[in-house]
PDB file of C-alpha atoms in Angstrom:
ATOM      1  CA  MET A   1      46.834 -74.202 -13.237  1.00  0.00           C
ATOM      2  CA  ASN A   2      47.210 -72.376 -16.550  1.00  0.00           C
ATOM      3  CA  LEU A   3      50.883 -71.495 -17.044  1.00  0.00           C
ATOM      4  CA  SER A   4      49.956 -69.100 -19.833  1.00  0.00           C
ATOM      5  CA  GLU A   5      49.400 -66.444 -17.163  1.00  0.00           C
ATOM      6  CA  PRO A   6      52.470 -64.153 -17.175  1.00  0.00           C
ATOM      7  CA  ALA A   7      53.063 -64.449 -13.425  1.00  0.00           C
ATOM      8  CA  ALA A   8      53.673 -68.196 -13.760  1.00  0.00           C
ATOM      9  CA  TYR A   9      56.526 -68.000 -16.301  1.00  0.00           C
ATOM     10  CA  SER A  10      59.498 -67.700 -13.983  1.00  0.00           C
ATOM     11  CA  GLY A  11      60.321 -68.493 -10.441  1.00  0.00           C
ATOM     12  CA  GLU A  12      61.364 -71.454  -8.397  1.00  0.00           C
ATOM     13  CA  LEU A  13      59.399 -74.246  -6.861  1.00  0.00           C
ATOM     14  CA  PRO A  14      60.088 -75.631  -3.423  1.00  0.00           C
ATOM     15  CA  ASP A  15      62.319 -78.661  -3.165  1.00  0.00           C
ATOM     16  CA  ARG A  16      60.611 -82.012  -2.929  1.00  0.00           C
ATOM     17  CA  ALA A  17      62.412 -84.939  -1.404  1.00  0.00           C
ATOM     18  CA  ALA A  18      62.278 -88.665  -1.951  1.00  0.00           C
ATOM     19  CA  ALA A  19      62.338 -90.314   1.466  1.00  0.00           C
ATOM     20  CA  GLY A  20      64.153 -93.471   2.481  1.00  0.00           C
ATOM     21  CA  GLU A  21      62.814 -96.210   4.749  1.00  0.00           C
ATOM     22  CA  GLN A  22      63.733 -94.219   7.872  1.00  0.00           C
ATOM     23  CA  GLY A  23      62.135 -91.024   6.518  1.00  0.00           C
ATOM     24  CA  GLU A  24      65.494 -89.501   5.639  1.00  0.00           C
ATOM     25  CA  ALA A  25      65.782 -87.387   2.493  1.00  0.00           C
ATOM     26  CA  LEU A  26      67.493 -89.449  -0.208  1.00  0.00           C
ATOM     27  CA  ARG A  27      67.538 -86.725  -2.823  1.00  0.00           C
ATOM     28  CA  ARG A  28      65.939 -83.413  -3.542  1.00  0.00           C
ATOM     29  CA  PHE A  29      64.474 -82.412  -6.866  1.00  0.00           C
ATOM     30  CA  ARG A  30      62.273 -79.885  -8.578  1.00  0.00           C
ATOM     31  CA  GLU A  31      59.962 -81.053 -11.309  1.00  0.00           C
ATOM     32  CA  ILE A  32      57.211 -79.358 -13.240  1.00  0.00           C
ATOM     33  CA  MET A  33      54.792 -81.114 -15.526  1.00  0.00           C
ATOM     34  CA  VAL A  34      52.352 -79.272 -17.752  1.00  0.00           C
ATOM     35  CA  GLN A  35      49.485 -80.952 -19.557  1.00  0.00           C
ATOM     36  CA  THR A  36      49.424 -78.828 -22.692  1.00  0.00           C
ATOM     37  CA  ASP A  37      45.871 -79.921 -23.527  1.00  0.00           C
ATOM     38  CA  ASP A  38      44.785 -78.174 -20.304  1.00  0.00           C
ATOM     39  CA  LEU A  39      46.210 -74.830 -21.480  1.00  0.00           C
ATOM     40  CA  SER A  40      44.219 -72.416 -23.601  1.00  0.00           C
ATOM     41  CA  TRP A  41      45.589 -71.023 -26.832  1.00  0.00           C
ATOM     42  CA  VAL A  42      46.315 -67.316 -26.326  1.00  0.00           C
ATOM     43  CA  ASP A  43      45.923 -65.127 -29.411  1.00  0.00           C
ATOM     44  CA  LYS A  44      48.738 -62.790 -30.336  1.00  0.00           C
ATOM     45  CA  THR A  45      48.182 -59.449 -32.074  1.00  0.00           C
ATOM     46  CA  LEU A  46      49.323 -60.949 -35.388  1.00  0.00           C
ATOM     47  CA  ALA A  47      46.216 -62.434 -37.009  1.00  0.00           C
ATOM     48  CA  GLY A  48      46.199 -66.222 -37.136  1.00  0.00           C
ATOM     49  CA  LEU A  49      48.931 -66.735 -34.506  1.00  0.00           C
ATOM     50  CA  SER A  50      48.355 -68.087 -30.996  1.00  0.00           C
ATOM     51  CA  HIS A  51      50.550 -69.708 -28.386  1.00  0.00           C
ATOM     52  CA  LYS A  52      50.697 -71.749 -25.213  1.00  0.00           C
ATOM     53  CA  MET A  53      53.612 -70.494 -23.121  1.00  0.00           C
ATOM     54  CA  LEU A  54      55.197 -73.483 -21.393  1.00  0.00           C
ATOM     55  CA  TRP A  55      58.158 -71.782 -19.727  1.00  0.00           C
ATOM     56  CA  ARG A  56      59.870 -68.414 -19.668  1.00  0.00           C
ATOM     57  CA  ASP A  57      62.868 -67.070 -17.792  1.00  0.00           C
ATOM     58  CA  ASP A  58      62.081 -63.393 -17.343  1.00  0.00           C
ATOM     59  CA  GLU A  59      65.705 -62.607 -16.503  1.00  0.00           C
ATOM     60  CA  SER A  60      67.286 -63.997 -19.685  1.00  0.00           C
ATOM     61  CA  GLY A  61      64.276 -63.836 -22.012  1.00  0.00           C
ATOM     62  CA  ALA A  62      64.623 -67.552 -22.839  1.00  0.00           C
ATOM     63  CA  SER A  63      61.334 -69.355 -23.462  1.00  0.00           C
ATOM     64  CA  ILE A  64      59.609 -72.513 -24.629  1.00  0.00           C
ATOM     65  CA  ALA A  65      56.161 -72.322 -26.206  1.00  0.00           C
ATOM     66  CA  LEU A  66      53.781 -74.089 -28.500  1.00  0.00           C
ATOM     67  CA  VAL A  67      52.860 -71.776 -31.369  1.00  0.00           C
ATOM     68  CA  ARG A  68      49.958 -72.315 -33.722  1.00  0.00           C
ATOM     69  CA  PHE A  69      49.575 -70.679 -37.115  1.00  0.00           C
ATOM     70  CA  GLU A  70      46.223 -70.872 -38.870  1.00  0.00           C
ATOM     71  CA  LYS A  71      46.321 -71.805 -42.560  1.00  0.00           C
ATOM     72  CA  GLY A  72      47.612 -68.821 -44.528  1.00  0.00           C
ATOM     73  CA  ALA A  73      48.976 -66.998 -41.481  1.00  0.00           C
ATOM     74  CA  GLY A  74      52.654 -66.321 -40.956  1.00  0.00           C
ATOM     75  CA  ILE A  75      55.303 -63.759 -40.180  1.00  0.00           C
ATOM     76  CA  PRO A  76      54.859 -61.022 -42.835  1.00  0.00           C
ATOM     77  CA  SER A  77      58.423 -59.792 -43.314  1.00  0.00           C
ATOM     78  CA  GLU A  78      62.060 -60.737 -42.982  1.00  0.00           C
ATOM     79  CA  HIS A  79      63.514 -60.372 -39.508  1.00  0.00           C
ATOM     80  CA  ALA A  80      66.256 -61.571 -37.176  1.00  0.00           C
ATOM     81  CA  HIS A  81      66.225 -62.715 -33.565  1.00  0.00           C
ATOM     82  CA  ALA A  82      68.274 -61.560 -30.597  1.00  0.00           C
ATOM     83  CA  SER A  83      69.009 -65.188 -29.667  1.00  0.00           C
ATOM     84  CA  ASN A  84      69.002 -68.654 -31.193  1.00  0.00           C
ATOM     85  CA  GLN A  85      65.570 -69.872 -32.276  1.00  0.00           C
ATOM     86  CA  PHE A  86      64.756 -73.580 -32.406  1.00  0.00           C
ATOM     87  CA  MET A  87      61.548 -74.947 -33.969  1.00  0.00           C
ATOM     88  CA  PHE A  88      60.219 -78.488 -33.968  1.00  0.00           C
ATOM     89  CA  CYS A  89      57.153 -79.102 -36.141  1.00  0.00           C
ATOM     90  CA  LEU A  90      54.441 -81.130 -34.442  1.00  0.00           C
ATOM     91  CA  SER A  91      51.812 -80.795 -37.179  1.00  0.00           C
ATOM     92  CA  GLY A  92      51.124 -78.960 -40.417  1.00  0.00           C
ATOM     93  CA  ARG A  93      53.301 -77.388 -43.101  1.00  0.00           C
ATOM     94  CA  TYR A  94      55.139 -74.159 -42.270  1.00  0.00           C
ATOM     95  CA  THR A  95      57.242 -72.549 -45.016  1.00  0.00           C
ATOM     96  CA  TYR A  96      60.072 -70.013 -44.962  1.00  0.00           C
ATOM     97  CA  GLU A  97      59.225 -68.341 -48.271  1.00  0.00           C
ATOM     98  CA  PRO A  98      62.568 -66.982 -49.577  1.00  0.00           C
ATOM     99  CA  THR A  99      64.411 -70.292 -49.117  1.00  0.00           C
ATOM    100  CA  GLY A 100      61.497 -72.691 -49.560  1.00  0.00           C
ATOM    101  CA  ILE A 101      62.381 -74.539 -46.347  1.00  0.00           C
ATOM    102  CA  THR A 102      59.176 -76.237 -45.211  1.00  0.00           C
ATOM    103  CA  LEU A 103      58.737 -77.671 -41.751  1.00  0.00           C
ATOM    104  CA  THR A 104      56.587 -80.806 -41.635  1.00  0.00           C
ATOM    105  CA  PRO A 105      55.898 -83.111 -38.671  1.00  0.00           C
ATOM    106  CA  GLY A 106      59.218 -84.215 -37.217  1.00  0.00           C
ATOM    107  CA  SER A 107      61.253 -81.373 -38.793  1.00  0.00           C
ATOM    108  CA  PHE A 108      63.739 -79.535 -36.582  1.00  0.00           C
ATOM    109  CA  TYR A 109      64.799 -76.025 -37.610  1.00  0.00           C
ATOM    110  CA  TRP A 110      67.526 -73.919 -36.024  1.00  0.00           C
ATOM    111  CA  ASN A 111      67.784 -70.248 -36.844  1.00  0.00           C
ATOM    112  CA  PRO A 112      71.064 -68.863 -35.435  1.00  0.00           C
ATOM    113  CA  LYS A 113      71.069 -65.560 -33.540  1.00  0.00           C
ATOM    114  CA  GLY A 114      71.044 -62.597 -35.929  1.00  0.00           C
ATOM    115  CA  SER A 115      70.314 -64.638 -39.056  1.00  0.00           C
ATOM    116  CA  VAL A 116      67.772 -62.897 -41.301  1.00  0.00           C
ATOM    117  CA  HIS A 117      64.869 -65.096 -42.376  1.00  0.00           C
ATOM    118  CA  GLY A 118      61.194 -64.853 -43.359  1.00  0.00           C
ATOM    119  CA  PRO A 119      58.605 -64.054 -44.346  1.00  0.00           C
ATOM    120  CA  THR A 120      56.838 -67.298 -43.456  1.00  0.00           C
ATOM    121  CA  ARG A 121      53.457 -68.847 -44.207  1.00  0.00           C
ATOM    122  CA  ALA A 122      51.498 -71.798 -42.867  1.00  0.00           C
ATOM    123  CA  GLU A 123      50.319 -73.874 -45.816  1.00  0.00           C
ATOM    124  CA  GLU A 124      47.915 -75.589 -43.419  1.00  0.00           C
ATOM    125  CA  GLU A 125      47.259 -75.170 -39.709  1.00  0.00           C
ATOM    126  CA  SER A 126      50.658 -75.737 -38.103  1.00  0.00           C
ATOM    127  CA  VAL A 127      51.739 -76.318 -34.501  1.00  0.00           C
ATOM    128  CA  LEU A 128      55.403 -75.828 -33.636  1.00  0.00           C
ATOM    129  CA  LEU A 129      57.406 -76.206 -30.460  1.00  0.00           C
ATOM    130  CA  GLU A 130      59.437 -72.981 -30.357  1.00  0.00           C
ATOM    131  CA  VAL A 131      62.482 -72.508 -28.105  1.00  0.00           C
ATOM    132  CA  TYR A 132      64.571 -69.361 -27.640  1.00  0.00           C
ATOM    133  CA  ASP A 133      67.773 -69.398 -25.592  1.00  0.00           C
ATOM    134  CA  GLY A 134      67.423 -65.660 -24.875  1.00  0.00           C
ATOM    135  CA  PRO A 135      65.208 -62.716 -25.880  1.00  0.00           C
ATOM    136  CA  HIS A 136      63.143 -63.066 -29.049  1.00  0.00           C
ATOM    137  CA  TYR A 137      63.791 -59.781 -30.859  1.00  0.00           C
ATOM    138  CA  PRO A 138      66.301 -56.926 -30.579  1.00  0.00           C
ATOM    139  CA  THR A 139      63.358 -54.496 -31.023  1.00  0.00           C
ATOM    140  CA  GLN A 140      59.592 -54.997 -31.222  1.00  0.00           C
ATOM    141  CA  PRO A 141      58.590 -56.062 -34.762  1.00  0.00           C
ATOM    142  CA  ASP A 142      55.979 -53.842 -36.422  1.00  0.00           C
ATOM    143  CA  TRP A 143      53.615 -56.769 -36.984  1.00  0.00           C
ATOM    144  CA  TYR A 144      52.901 -56.905 -33.229  1.00  0.00           C
ATOM    145  CA  THR A 145      50.902 -54.104 -31.624  1.00  0.00           C
ATOM    146  CA  SER A 146      51.682 -55.482 -28.164  1.00  0.00           C
ATOM    147  CA  ALA A 147      55.174 -55.506 -26.665  1.00  0.00           C
ATOM    148  CA  GLU A 148      54.149 -58.630 -24.719  1.00  0.00           C
ATOM    149  CA  ASP A 149      53.762 -60.540 -27.993  1.00  0.00           C
ATOM    150  CA  ALA A 150      57.391 -59.817 -28.919  1.00  0.00           C
ATOM    151  CA  ARG A 151      58.720 -61.417 -25.713  1.00  0.00           C
TER     152      ARG A 151
END
């Protein structure tokens, strides 16, 4: 199953139960595992940017995704987010140009809600785990021609 399809972002799974020796339910749990290598990269309308959506809550706008920037690609202008943004660099070198902050493998970056940052540029192909605790943007940025890309 490819969870990059929009219909698979939110929703609940049925309970699963661990059974005891007599067949009684010992505990109930919901678990989801995604093999990210099985997901396809989905291009966004900003050249050089693609993602693998891992989870999204359509109600709150919160999400978790892998984002990939090709070398030289990045966010072209300063901007702010409508929620907290968290980035963990898995590979590459990804630079916030005005401040010179560069994410390298193992770097964790937190951009508080409303904080202006950018533009950014990938100095080499970069893959980041990106987490938002709410909606991404207060309004659709002009570098996206699709409203879906701004979610």
